[in-house]
mmCIF file of C-alpha atoms in Angstrom:
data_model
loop_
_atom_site.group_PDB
_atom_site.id
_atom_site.type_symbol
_atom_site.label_atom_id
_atom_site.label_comp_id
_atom_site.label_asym_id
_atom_site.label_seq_id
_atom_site.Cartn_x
_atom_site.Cartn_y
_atom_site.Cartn_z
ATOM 1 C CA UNK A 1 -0.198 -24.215 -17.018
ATOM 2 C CA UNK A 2 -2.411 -24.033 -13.983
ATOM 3 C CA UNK A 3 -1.925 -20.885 -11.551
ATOM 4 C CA UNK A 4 -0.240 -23.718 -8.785
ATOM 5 C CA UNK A 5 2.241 -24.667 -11.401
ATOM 6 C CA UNK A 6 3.137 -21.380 -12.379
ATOM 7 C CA UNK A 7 3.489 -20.116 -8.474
ATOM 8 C CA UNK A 8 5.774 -22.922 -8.062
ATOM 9 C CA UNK A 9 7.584 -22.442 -11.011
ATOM 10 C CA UNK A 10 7.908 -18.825 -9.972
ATOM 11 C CA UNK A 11 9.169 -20.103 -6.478
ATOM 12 C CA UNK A 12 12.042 -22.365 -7.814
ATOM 13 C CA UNK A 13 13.241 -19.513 -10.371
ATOM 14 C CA UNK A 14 13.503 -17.268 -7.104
ATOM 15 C CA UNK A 15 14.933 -20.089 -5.182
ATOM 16 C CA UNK A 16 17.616 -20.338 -8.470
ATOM 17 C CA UNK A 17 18.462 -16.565 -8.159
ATOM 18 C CA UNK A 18 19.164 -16.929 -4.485
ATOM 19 C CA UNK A 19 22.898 -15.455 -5.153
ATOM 20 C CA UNK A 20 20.920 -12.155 -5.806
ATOM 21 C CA UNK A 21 18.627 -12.799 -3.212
ATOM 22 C CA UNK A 22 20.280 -14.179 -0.447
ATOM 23 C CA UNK A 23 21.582 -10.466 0.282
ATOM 24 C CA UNK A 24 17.943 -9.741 1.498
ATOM 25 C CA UNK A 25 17.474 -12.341 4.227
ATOM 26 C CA UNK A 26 15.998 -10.103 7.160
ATOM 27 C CA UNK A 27 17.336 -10.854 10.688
ATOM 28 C CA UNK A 28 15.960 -14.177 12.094
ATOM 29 C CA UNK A 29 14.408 -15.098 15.833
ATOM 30 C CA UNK A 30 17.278 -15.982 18.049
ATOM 31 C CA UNK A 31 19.733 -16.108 15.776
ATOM 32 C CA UNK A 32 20.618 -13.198 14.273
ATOM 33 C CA UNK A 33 21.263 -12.836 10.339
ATOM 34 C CA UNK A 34 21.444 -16.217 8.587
ATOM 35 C CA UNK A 35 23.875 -15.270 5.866
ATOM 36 C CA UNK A 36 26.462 -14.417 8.236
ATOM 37 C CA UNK A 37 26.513 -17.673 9.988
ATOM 38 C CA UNK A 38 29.271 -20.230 8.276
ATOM 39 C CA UNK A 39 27.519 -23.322 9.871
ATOM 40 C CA UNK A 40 24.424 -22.782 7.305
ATOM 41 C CA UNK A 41 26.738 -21.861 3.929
ATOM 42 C CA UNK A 42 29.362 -25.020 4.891
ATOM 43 C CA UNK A 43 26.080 -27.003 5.466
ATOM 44 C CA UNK A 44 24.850 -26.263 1.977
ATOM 45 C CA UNK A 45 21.898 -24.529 3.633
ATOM 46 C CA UNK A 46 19.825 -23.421 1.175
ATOM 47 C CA UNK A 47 19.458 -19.853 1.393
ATOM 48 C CA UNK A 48 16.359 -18.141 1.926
ATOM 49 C CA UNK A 49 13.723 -16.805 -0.998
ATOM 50 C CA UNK A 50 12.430 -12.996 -0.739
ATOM 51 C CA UNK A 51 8.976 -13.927 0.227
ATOM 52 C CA UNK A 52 7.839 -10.147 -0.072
ATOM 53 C CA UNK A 53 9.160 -10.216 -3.852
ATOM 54 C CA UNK A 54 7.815 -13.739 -4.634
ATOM 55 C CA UNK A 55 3.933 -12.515 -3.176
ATOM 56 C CA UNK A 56 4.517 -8.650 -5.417
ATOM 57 C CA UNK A 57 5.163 -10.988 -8.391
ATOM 58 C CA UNK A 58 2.148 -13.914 -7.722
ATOM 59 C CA UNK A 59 -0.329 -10.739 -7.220
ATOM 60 C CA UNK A 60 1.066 -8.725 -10.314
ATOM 61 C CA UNK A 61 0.350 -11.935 -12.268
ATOM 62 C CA UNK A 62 -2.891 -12.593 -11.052
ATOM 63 C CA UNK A 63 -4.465 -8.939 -11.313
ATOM 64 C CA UNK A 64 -3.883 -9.111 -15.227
ATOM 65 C CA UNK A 65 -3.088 -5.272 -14.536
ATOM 66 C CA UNK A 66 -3.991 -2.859 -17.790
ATOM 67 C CA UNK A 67 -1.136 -0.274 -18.892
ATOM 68 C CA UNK A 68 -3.536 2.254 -17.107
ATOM 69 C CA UNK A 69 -3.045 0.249 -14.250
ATOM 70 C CA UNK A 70 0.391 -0.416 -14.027
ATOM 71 C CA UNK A 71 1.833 3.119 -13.207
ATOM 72 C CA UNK A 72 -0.776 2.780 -9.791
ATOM 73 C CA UNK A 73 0.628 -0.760 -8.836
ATOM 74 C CA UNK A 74 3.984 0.514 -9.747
ATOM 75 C CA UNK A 75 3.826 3.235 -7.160
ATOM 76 C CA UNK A 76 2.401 0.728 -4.798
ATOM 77 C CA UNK A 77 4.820 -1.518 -4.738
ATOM 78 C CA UNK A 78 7.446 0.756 -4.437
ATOM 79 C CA UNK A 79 6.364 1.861 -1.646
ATOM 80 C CA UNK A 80 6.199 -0.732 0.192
ATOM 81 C CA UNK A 81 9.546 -2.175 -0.907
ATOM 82 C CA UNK A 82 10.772 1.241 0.315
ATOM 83 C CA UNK A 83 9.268 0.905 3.941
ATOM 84 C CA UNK A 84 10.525 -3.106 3.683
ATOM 85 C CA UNK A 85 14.132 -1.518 3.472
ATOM 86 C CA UNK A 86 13.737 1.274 6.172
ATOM 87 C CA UNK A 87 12.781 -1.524 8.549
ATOM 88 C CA UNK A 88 15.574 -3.683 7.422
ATOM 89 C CA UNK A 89 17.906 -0.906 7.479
ATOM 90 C CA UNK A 90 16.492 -0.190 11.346
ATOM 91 C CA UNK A 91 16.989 -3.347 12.012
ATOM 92 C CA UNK A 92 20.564 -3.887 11.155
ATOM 93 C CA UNK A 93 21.654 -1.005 13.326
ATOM 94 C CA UNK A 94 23.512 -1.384 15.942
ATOM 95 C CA UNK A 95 21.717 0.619 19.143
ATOM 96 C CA UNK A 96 23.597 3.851 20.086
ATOM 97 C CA UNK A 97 24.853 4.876 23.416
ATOM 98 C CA UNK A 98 21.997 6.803 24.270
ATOM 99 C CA UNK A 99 20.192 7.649 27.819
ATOM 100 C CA UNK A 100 16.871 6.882 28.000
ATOM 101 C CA UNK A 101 14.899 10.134 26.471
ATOM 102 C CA UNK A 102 17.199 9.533 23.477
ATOM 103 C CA UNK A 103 16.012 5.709 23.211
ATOM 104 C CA UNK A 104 12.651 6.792 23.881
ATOM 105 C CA UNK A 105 12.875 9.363 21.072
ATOM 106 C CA UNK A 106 14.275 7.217 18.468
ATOM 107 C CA UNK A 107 11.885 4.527 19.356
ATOM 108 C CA UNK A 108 8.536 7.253 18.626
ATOM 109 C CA UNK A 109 10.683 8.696 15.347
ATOM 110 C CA UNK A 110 10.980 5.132 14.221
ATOM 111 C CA UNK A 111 6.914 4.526 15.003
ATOM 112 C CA UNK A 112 5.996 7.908 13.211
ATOM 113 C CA UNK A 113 7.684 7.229 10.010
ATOM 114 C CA UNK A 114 6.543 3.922 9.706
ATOM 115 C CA UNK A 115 2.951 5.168 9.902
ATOM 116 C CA UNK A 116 3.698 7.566 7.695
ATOM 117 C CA UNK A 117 5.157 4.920 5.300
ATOM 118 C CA UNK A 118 2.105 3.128 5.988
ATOM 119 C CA UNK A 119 -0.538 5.856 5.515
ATOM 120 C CA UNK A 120 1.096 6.494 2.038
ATOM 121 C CA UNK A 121 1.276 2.603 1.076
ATOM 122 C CA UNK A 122 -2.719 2.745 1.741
ATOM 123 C CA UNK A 123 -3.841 5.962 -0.166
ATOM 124 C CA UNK A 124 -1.494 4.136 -3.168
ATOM 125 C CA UNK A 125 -3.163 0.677 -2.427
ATOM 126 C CA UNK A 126 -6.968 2.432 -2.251
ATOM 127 C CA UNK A 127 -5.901 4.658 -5.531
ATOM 128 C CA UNK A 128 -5.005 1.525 -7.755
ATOM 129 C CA UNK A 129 -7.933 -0.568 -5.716
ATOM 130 C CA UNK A 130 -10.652 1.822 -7.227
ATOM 131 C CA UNK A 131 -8.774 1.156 -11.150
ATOM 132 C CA UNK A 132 -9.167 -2.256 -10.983
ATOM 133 C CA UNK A 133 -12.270 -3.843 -12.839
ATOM 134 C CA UNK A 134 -15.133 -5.577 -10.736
ATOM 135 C CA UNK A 135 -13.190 -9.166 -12.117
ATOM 136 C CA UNK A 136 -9.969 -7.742 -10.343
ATOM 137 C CA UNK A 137 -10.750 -6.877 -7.441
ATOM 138 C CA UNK A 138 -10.888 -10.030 -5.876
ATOM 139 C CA UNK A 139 -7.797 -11.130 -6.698
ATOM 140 C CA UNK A 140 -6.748 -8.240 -4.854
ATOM 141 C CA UNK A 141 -8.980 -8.684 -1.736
ATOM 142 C CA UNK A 142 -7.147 -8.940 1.305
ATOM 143 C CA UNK A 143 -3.526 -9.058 -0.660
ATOM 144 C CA UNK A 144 -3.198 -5.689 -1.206
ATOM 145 C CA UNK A 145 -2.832 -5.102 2.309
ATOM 146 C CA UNK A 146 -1.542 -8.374 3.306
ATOM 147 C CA UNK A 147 1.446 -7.198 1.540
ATOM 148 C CA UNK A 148 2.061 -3.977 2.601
ATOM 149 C CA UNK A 149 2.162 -5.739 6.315
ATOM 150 C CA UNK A 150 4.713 -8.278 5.155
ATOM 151 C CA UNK A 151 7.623 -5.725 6.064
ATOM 152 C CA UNK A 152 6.253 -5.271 9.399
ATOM 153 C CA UNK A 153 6.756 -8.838 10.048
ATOM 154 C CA UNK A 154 9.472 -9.789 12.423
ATOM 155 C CA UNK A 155 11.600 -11.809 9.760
ATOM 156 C CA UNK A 156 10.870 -9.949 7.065
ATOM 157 C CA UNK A 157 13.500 -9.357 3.997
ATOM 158 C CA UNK A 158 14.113 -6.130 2.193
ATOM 159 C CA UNK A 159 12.497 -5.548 -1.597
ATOM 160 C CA UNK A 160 14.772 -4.938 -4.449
ATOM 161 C CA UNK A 161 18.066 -2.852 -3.844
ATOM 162 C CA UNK A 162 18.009 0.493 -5.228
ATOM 163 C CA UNK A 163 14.459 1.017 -5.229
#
């Protein structure tokens, strides 16, 4: 099976699972969360797939990672499910009353842990970069940190629950 049929193979599988995965659709452009919205589930919308776990899984098959490896990608990953679900979490709250040095605060203590989040996404993504074989590494070249981006993105969904 080429690596196109197995991607989209991967992608309807997701899109079957949507019952598990529709709880991660991130808030959309204008319209706020589109699980919540009746129109789309009476419409038979089709609800959306976890892009950020459907890219983890097309790069974890296509790095053909070693058992020495896995523990690094492992950490990885987590991590940047982790800051997918802070920003989701953000997100979905509903702003305070606050005066304005209290919005300004919350607005820098939001920006300084997500470059925290970020600065420890890249020392994992550089630590399991430098274990992967010369054959690897391209593969890996720019997705690595294409993906730890993806929850940055304005209609980005969550990773897995729990982790």
């Amino acid at each position: 099976m080429s690596d196109m049929n197995k991607r989209a193979m991967l992608a309807l599988m997701m899109a079957a699972a949507t019952p598990a995965l529709a709880q991660f659709g991130g808030r959309r452009r204008g319209g706020g969360d589109r699980e919540s919205r009746p129109a789309d589930k009476d419409a038979g919308a089709e609800p959306r797939v976890n892009t950020l776990e459907v890219t983890v899984q097309e790069l974890h098959e296509d790095l053909k990672l070693t058992a020495e490896q896995e523990p690094l990608w492992q950490a990885y990953v987590d991590k940047v499910r982790a800051l997918g679900n802070d920003v989701a979490r953000e997100r979905g709250r509903r702003p305070a009353q606050a005066n304005l040095p209290q919005q300004i605060d919350r607005i820098l203590d939001a920006a300084r842990n997500r470059l925290t989040a970020l600065e420890d996404i890249a020392q994992a993504a550089k630590a399991l970069y430098a274990k992967l074989s010369p054959e690897q590494q391209p593969a890996a070249d720019p997705r690595l940190a294409n993906l730890m981006a993806m929850p940055l993105s304005a209609d980005a969904p969550r990773g897995r629950p729990g982790r």
